Amino acid sequence: LQYTAHDLKLKVIERAKGRFENWRDFQRDSLVPGNVLAIAPTGSGKTEASLLWASQRQGWEKILFLLPTRVTANALYRRLNEYFGETGELKPEPYPAVVHSSAKMFRQDLDKNYEELSYYRESGFFKAVTVATVDQ
């Protein structure tokens, strides 16, 4: 199962509890096939805009978020899990991945059944959606 722009738009709207017409210009403008550079303050909706942009991926292209610290990577992983995790209606994969120096322990804290083999798969950036620190 593949996420479409429409699927992600509905998830983003649901999460934002707003309508697409009320979004900022850069969020609406993110639905383009080319590259996008969004510079905006914290909390302005850059993650949602990036999800809409990434929803236009084709085939086996991946969504990769690189963040400066493990704490920010963990926080974004939790947010993305609301979109792509097992609790969502669409389940292309059980979870997004999180990759950094202590990601395995972080995942084991969240899920006691988390297996070492899953960690190796995720650390190889095989998942469709991955959050990592820049040094990875």
XYZ file of C-alpha atoms in Angstrom:
136
model
C 0.000 0.000 0.000
C 1.352 3.411 -0.932
C 0.456 6.764 0.581
C -1.010 9.215 -1.884
C -1.005 13.003 -1.646
C -4.720 12.810 -0.854
C -4.168 10.288 2.000
C -1.494 12.439 3.586
C -3.475 15.635 3.071
C -6.375 14.094 4.998
C -4.054 12.917 7.792
C -2.396 16.330 8.019
C -5.754 18.111 8.037
C -7.038 15.747 10.711
C -3.973 16.359 12.870
C -4.002 20.117 12.346
C -7.782 20.228 12.883
C -7.963 22.825 10.170
C -8.794 23.106 6.511
C -6.316 23.178 3.648
C -7.523 26.700 2.763
C -6.291 27.951 6.163
C -2.757 26.699 5.697
C 0.185 28.974 5.098
C 1.247 29.654 1.530
C 4.428 27.587 1.851
C 2.379 24.560 2.949
C 0.053 24.773 -0.056
C 3.042 25.438 -2.307
C 4.739 22.253 -1.088
C 2.600 20.179 -3.457
C 5.069 20.516 -6.326
C 7.110 17.801 -8.041
C 10.439 19.669 -7.754
C 12.572 20.680 -4.816
C 11.245 22.921 -2.059
C 13.114 25.019 0.491
C 10.946 26.067 3.431
C 12.329 28.460 6.009
C 9.859 29.096 8.792
C 9.796 29.372 12.597
C 9.358 26.422 14.932
C 5.749 25.277 15.079
C 4.726 26.821 11.768
C 3.945 23.545 9.970
C 7.154 22.630 8.124
C 6.793 18.922 8.975
C 3.278 18.753 7.547
C 4.401 20.628 4.429
C 7.273 18.187 4.012
C 4.896 15.224 4.318
C 2.693 16.636 1.581
C 5.741 17.201 -0.613
C 7.063 13.686 0.099
C 3.680 12.123 -0.665
C 4.407 12.671 -4.331
C 7.225 10.134 -4.245
C 7.204 7.433 -6.881
C 8.001 3.772 -6.487
C 10.679 2.975 -3.917
C 11.687 6.517 -3.021
C 12.050 7.061 0.699
C 11.116 9.814 3.120
C 14.127 10.767 5.248
C 14.159 13.402 7.996
C 17.595 14.411 9.315
C 17.696 16.276 12.614
C 20.527 17.745 14.693
C 19.961 15.833 17.954
C 18.682 12.500 19.238
C 16.003 14.274 21.285
C 14.554 16.035 18.229
C 14.783 12.818 16.194
C 12.905 10.896 18.901
C 10.215 13.582 19.083
C 9.714 13.616 15.319
C 9.666 9.802 15.249
C 6.768 9.869 17.728
C 4.915 12.430 15.594
C 5.475 10.482 12.383
C 4.343 7.316 14.084
C 0.943 8.995 14.414
C 0.848 9.225 10.613
C 2.569 5.986 9.627
C 2.428 3.753 12.698
C 0.319 0.728 13.466
C -2.419 2.914 14.911
C -3.131 4.512 11.528
C -5.645 3.161 9.004
C -2.958 2.830 6.327
C -0.198 0.375 7.183
C 2.494 0.107 4.504
C 4.983 -0.820 7.249
C 4.576 -1.376 10.991
C 6.540 1.732 12.048
C 8.694 4.496 10.676
C 12.348 4.033 11.618
C 14.493 6.089 13.955
C 18.277 5.889 13.551
C 20.891 7.371 15.888
C 23.438 6.201 18.442
C 20.846 5.174 21.061
C 17.875 4.436 18.806
C 17.828 0.740 19.653
C 17.398 1.488 23.384
C 14.815 4.186 22.598
C 12.759 1.704 20.542
C 13.088 -1.021 23.196
C 11.755 1.440 25.781
C 8.726 2.092 23.541
C 8.147 -1.528 22.547
C 9.310 -4.414 24.738
C 8.933 -6.790 21.739
C 11.261 -4.756 19.536
C 13.763 -7.168 17.981
C 17.431 -6.671 17.243
C 16.864 -7.737 13.631
C 14.426 -4.846 13.236
C 17.093 -2.459 14.488
C 19.582 -3.689 11.871
C 17.010 -3.268 9.131
C 16.133 0.236 10.287
C 19.762 1.311 10.706
C 20.302 0.355 7.060
C 17.651 2.913 6.041
C 15.426 0.213 4.522
C 12.154 1.628 5.850
C 10.016 3.895 3.702
C 10.043 6.610 6.403
C 13.156 7.215 8.507
C 14.080 9.839 11.090
C 17.776 10.093 11.863
C 20.446 12.382 13.193
C 22.628 14.128 10.637
C 25.711 12.104 11.572
C 24.038 8.866 10.487
